[in-house]
Amino acid sequence: MNATPSDVRQFHDHSRHWRDFRYVYPVISRRARGLSIGINLNPDKRCNWNCVYCQVDRTAAPVVEHIDEQRLFDELTCVVGDATTGTLWREPSFVSTPHGLRLMRDFALSGDGEPTSYPRFAEILDRLLRFRKACGFERLPVTLFTNATLLHLSRVQAGLALLSNATGRVWCKLDAGTESSFQRVNASRYSLEHCLNNIAALGRQRPIEIQSMFMVYDGAPPPDEEIAAYIGRLAWLVEQGTRIERVQLYTIARPTASQHCAVLDDDALERLKLKINAGIPALNVESFSGAT
Ligand code: SF4
């Protein structure tokens, strides 16, 4: 029997802690429709945004501050080996995974902060691509989750060039249409305009995806003017020649550190999707409900 998303308990369990590992964590991902091998390049929990919906508990001190790259790749070797041999699926946290989801889908550079802030971002990406080839998974995508703040840096662009030459995907966050909303939701020392310019510059070079979180904030859904401004920003990106393969609309699916935000219901997400497509019909928009 095919599992529906709401059948799958693991979709709600995106813990970045597995066994005694420090950097690598396997998750069953709804966006990947299977096993995503997460790599946390920010175990120190530092981030240059402070999103109101962030799931990282920064009240607890980090277990590790620095990345031991050899250990990271030892952990990767172990997870890939366990997924390949089937050992992973016998573990208590994975044993109930439906068979249709027991497929390795991607390596995901995500974690407890902005992955591109890791100073050796390009070097570790280079090693990851060589690792992937050595294990025989050259076609397995590497997905970078980014808030786009640092995409203009040459050291980050060196890593992005490696991704473009491989099976790489870049998913950029865009959660707001106005600067005031951006600062309320993402709390950054960078401006919305800076991030948009970085997204446009990258999207002119290679296809990207946009990930947008919408939620109920202090009991209220996003106001109409904010939605209109957000759609205006998407339209601007398209006008700039940004190749947007997909806009992913999602809402809160797991507990957040802040009490301000709550899940946006499926109907509101669907209405948002329809509004975007009414304004920009060519855009591929997909929504992921908070219940999945
Ligand atoms: S960018 Fe990601 S890690 Fe950083 S605060 Fe926002 S949700 Fe958390």
XYZ file of C-alpha atoms and ligand atoms in Angstrom:
300
model
C 0.000 0.000 0.000
C 1.319 3.438 -0.872
C 1.655 5.666 2.145
C 0.052 9.063 2.103
C 2.207 11.791 3.617
C 0.111 11.998 6.761
C 0.672 8.270 7.353
C 4.353 8.776 7.709
C 5.431 9.527 11.241
C 9.000 10.127 10.119
C 7.945 13.240 8.175
C 7.556 14.945 11.546
C 10.892 13.761 12.890
C 13.639 15.889 11.411
C 15.997 15.563 14.300
C 19.538 16.432 13.357
C 20.788 14.013 15.970
C 21.250 10.383 15.176
C 23.254 7.842 17.168
C 26.326 9.696 18.439
C 26.845 11.462 15.125
C 27.838 15.106 15.073
C 27.314 16.217 11.504
C 25.317 13.703 9.471
C 21.669 12.763 10.021
C 19.335 10.617 7.937
C 15.733 11.843 7.622
C 12.673 10.714 5.727
C 11.797 13.839 3.824
C 8.433 14.742 2.334
C 10.033 17.106 -0.181
C 12.488 14.404 -1.278
C 9.905 11.588 -1.023
C 12.409 9.319 0.622
C 15.691 9.270 2.485
C 17.606 12.520 2.590
C 21.086 12.426 4.058
C 21.504 15.703 5.881
C 24.875 17.307 6.489
C 25.000 19.936 9.207
C 27.751 22.445 8.442
C 26.720 24.622 11.411
C 26.970 22.430 14.506
C 27.823 25.601 16.461
C 24.172 26.683 15.847
C 25.257 30.107 14.622
C 23.181 31.618 11.848
C 23.185 35.025 10.183
C 19.374 34.997 10.304
C 17.209 34.535 13.352
C 13.979 33.239 11.859
C 10.942 33.344 14.058
C 10.049 29.807 12.939
C 13.532 28.319 13.396
C 13.535 24.874 14.976
C 17.061 25.138 16.327
C 17.076 25.409 20.101
C 19.743 28.011 20.730
C 19.079 28.094 24.467
C 21.068 24.854 24.746
C 24.809 25.095 24.172
C 26.112 23.349 21.055
C 27.761 19.965 21.545
C 30.453 20.772 18.987
C 31.752 24.110 17.770
C 33.973 23.031 14.889
C 33.830 20.628 11.992
C 36.138 17.662 11.939
C 35.887 16.944 8.218
C 37.362 13.457 8.440
C 34.782 12.524 11.052
C 32.026 14.037 8.913
C 32.989 11.809 5.985
C 33.329 8.790 8.272
C 29.733 9.447 9.364
C 28.618 9.780 5.749
C 30.281 6.473 4.877
C 28.435 4.818 7.739
C 24.978 6.210 6.841
C 25.315 5.429 3.150
C 26.517 1.922 4.030
C 23.612 1.318 6.433
C 21.061 2.606 3.915
C 22.542 0.465 1.164
C 22.715 -2.747 3.170
C 19.320 -2.206 4.811
C 20.670 -1.929 8.363
C 19.145 1.546 8.655
C 15.613 0.256 8.148
C 15.900 -2.079 11.149
C 16.568 0.832 13.528
C 13.629 1.758 15.813
C 13.293 5.255 14.331
C 13.187 3.937 10.755
C 11.624 0.494 11.058
C 8.102 1.747 10.225
C 9.210 3.620 7.087
C 6.995 2.478 4.194
C 8.928 0.503 1.585
C 8.171 3.082 -1.081
C 10.135 5.661 0.882
C 13.191 3.489 1.552
C 15.169 5.065 -1.233
C 18.130 7.388 -0.949
C 17.009 10.621 -2.621
C 19.665 13.229 -1.975
C 22.469 14.643 0.113
C 21.224 17.841 1.744
C 23.487 20.654 2.903
C 21.287 22.103 5.578
C 21.642 22.152 9.313
C 21.607 24.507 12.275
C 22.633 27.651 10.369
C 23.481 28.942 6.917
C 25.615 26.238 5.205
C 27.499 28.667 2.970
C 28.867 30.424 6.050
C 31.188 27.466 6.597
C 34.553 28.914 5.491
C 35.547 25.716 3.638
C 32.191 25.436 1.872
C 33.724 24.899 -1.597
C 36.341 22.465 -0.329
C 33.846 20.300 1.536
C 31.513 20.327 -1.450
C 34.359 19.200 -3.683
C 35.076 16.325 -1.307
C 31.390 15.439 -1.096
C 31.151 15.181 -4.876
C 34.209 12.920 -4.954
C 32.748 10.845 -2.118
C 29.454 10.525 -3.991
C 31.258 9.295 -7.090
C 33.369 6.821 -5.128
C 30.227 5.269 -3.589
C 28.569 4.903 -6.987
C 25.875 7.519 -6.349
C 27.051 10.091 -8.851
C 23.485 10.800 -9.986
C 22.126 11.365 -6.505
C 21.439 15.112 -6.208
C 23.198 17.337 -3.716
C 20.714 19.932 -2.447
C 21.899 23.181 -0.927
C 19.440 24.964 1.370
C 20.420 28.608 1.604
C 19.095 31.944 2.796
C 21.048 33.527 -0.086
C 22.834 36.078 2.088
C 26.346 34.978 1.107
C 25.904 33.924 -2.513
C 27.840 36.978 -3.728
C 31.084 35.871 -2.007
C 33.725 34.427 -4.310
C 34.451 31.503 -1.988
C 30.738 30.582 -2.050
C 30.560 31.025 -5.806
C 33.433 28.556 -6.148
C 31.269 25.964 -4.390
C 28.183 26.872 -6.417
C 30.162 26.349 -9.628
C 30.987 22.820 -8.484
C 27.296 22.191 -7.807
C 26.313 23.490 -11.233
C 28.729 21.087 -12.884
C 27.343 18.171 -10.910
C 23.828 17.035 -10.092
C 23.286 19.920 -7.730
C 20.202 21.835 -6.658
C 19.986 25.172 -4.911
C 16.917 26.011 -2.859
C 16.748 29.664 -1.766
C 14.574 30.977 1.030
C 12.169 33.824 0.344
C 9.649 34.316 3.130
C 8.606 37.945 2.710
C 7.665 40.653 0.260
C 8.447 43.748 2.319
C 11.514 44.720 4.311
C 9.482 45.067 7.511
C 8.023 41.601 7.164
C 11.444 40.211 6.223
C 12.951 41.630 9.404
C 10.055 40.371 11.510
C 10.209 36.843 10.101
C 13.897 36.384 9.291
C 15.589 39.007 11.514
C 18.715 39.559 9.486
C 21.428 42.199 9.292
C 21.147 41.811 5.537
C 18.302 43.471 3.638
C 15.625 41.730 1.612
C 16.931 43.563 -1.444
C 20.434 42.167 -0.900
C 19.063 38.610 -0.745
C 16.854 39.125 -3.797
C 19.778 40.478 -5.796
C 21.827 37.416 -4.840
C 18.987 35.073 -5.827
C 18.559 36.840 -9.161
C 22.289 36.760 -9.896
C 22.466 33.030 -9.202
C 19.191 32.300 -10.996
C 20.499 33.900 -14.150
C 23.391 31.421 -14.099
C 21.519 28.246 -13.193
C 18.012 27.034 -12.272
C 17.030 27.463 -8.654
C 14.025 26.760 -6.466
C 12.387 29.158 -4.035
C 11.267 27.934 -0.620
C 8.752 30.148 1.132
C 7.454 29.692 4.652
C 4.073 31.211 5.451
C 2.493 30.956 8.867
C 0.008 32.396 11.281
C 1.835 35.061 13.303
C 0.400 36.238 16.617
C -2.899 34.669 15.609
C -3.170 36.346 12.187
C -2.525 34.945 8.689
C -0.263 36.917 6.306
C -2.068 40.168 5.357
C -3.175 40.685 1.740
C -0.701 43.518 1.166
C 2.179 41.297 2.282
C 1.050 38.530 -0.074
C 0.795 41.056 -2.942
C 4.301 42.335 -2.181
C 5.673 38.776 -2.078
C 4.128 37.984 -5.471
C 5.616 41.240 -6.743
C 9.069 40.051 -5.624
C 8.610 36.756 -7.458
C 7.540 38.665 -10.574
C 10.636 40.865 -10.277
C 12.865 37.774 -10.062
C 11.261 36.375 -13.213
C 11.705 39.721 -15.001
C 15.375 39.664 -14.045
C 15.809 36.369 -15.871
C 15.878 34.183 -12.739
C 15.222 30.596 -13.746
C 12.823 29.425 -11.043
C 12.119 25.722 -11.444
C 9.633 25.630 -8.619
C 8.247 27.688 -5.756
C 7.732 25.557 -2.666
C 5.116 26.945 -0.298
C 5.181 25.410 3.112
C 4.187 26.117 6.653
C 5.165 24.996 10.095
C 5.243 21.243 10.420
C 7.245 20.826 13.602
C 7.549 22.706 16.900
C 9.406 26.020 16.731
C 11.392 27.798 19.425
C 9.063 30.817 19.205
C 5.516 30.921 20.556
C 4.493 33.595 18.003
C 3.975 31.338 15.019
C 1.493 28.622 14.193
C 0.562 26.478 11.226
C -1.239 28.084 8.266
C -4.142 25.919 7.152
C -4.215 24.042 3.853
C -6.911 26.282 2.326
C -4.866 29.415 2.940
C -1.794 27.806 1.364
C -3.858 26.718 -1.619
C -5.314 30.222 -2.028
C -1.800 31.616 -1.959
C -0.738 29.175 -4.641
C -3.683 30.215 -6.840
C -2.886 33.909 -6.329
C 0.717 33.382 -7.399
C -0.366 31.510 -10.502
C -2.968 34.163 -11.305
C -0.187 36.770 -11.265
C 2.601 34.640 -12.788
C 0.922 31.766 -14.678
C 4.158 30.178 -15.916
C 5.528 29.606 -12.424
C 5.513 26.043 -11.082
C 4.157 26.340 -7.528
C 3.754 23.472 -5.082
C 2.374 23.643 -1.573
C 3.244 21.377 1.335
C 0.682 21.411 4.087
C 1.649 21.515 7.728
C -0.123 18.199 8.283
C 2.279 16.274 6.068
S 18.054 30.506 8.172
Fe 17.509 28.438 8.862
S 18.922 27.996 10.586
Fe 18.998 30.210 10.201
S 17.540 31.037 11.658
Fe 16.456 30.733 9.708
S 15.515 28.681 9.854
Fe 17.084 28.849 11.473
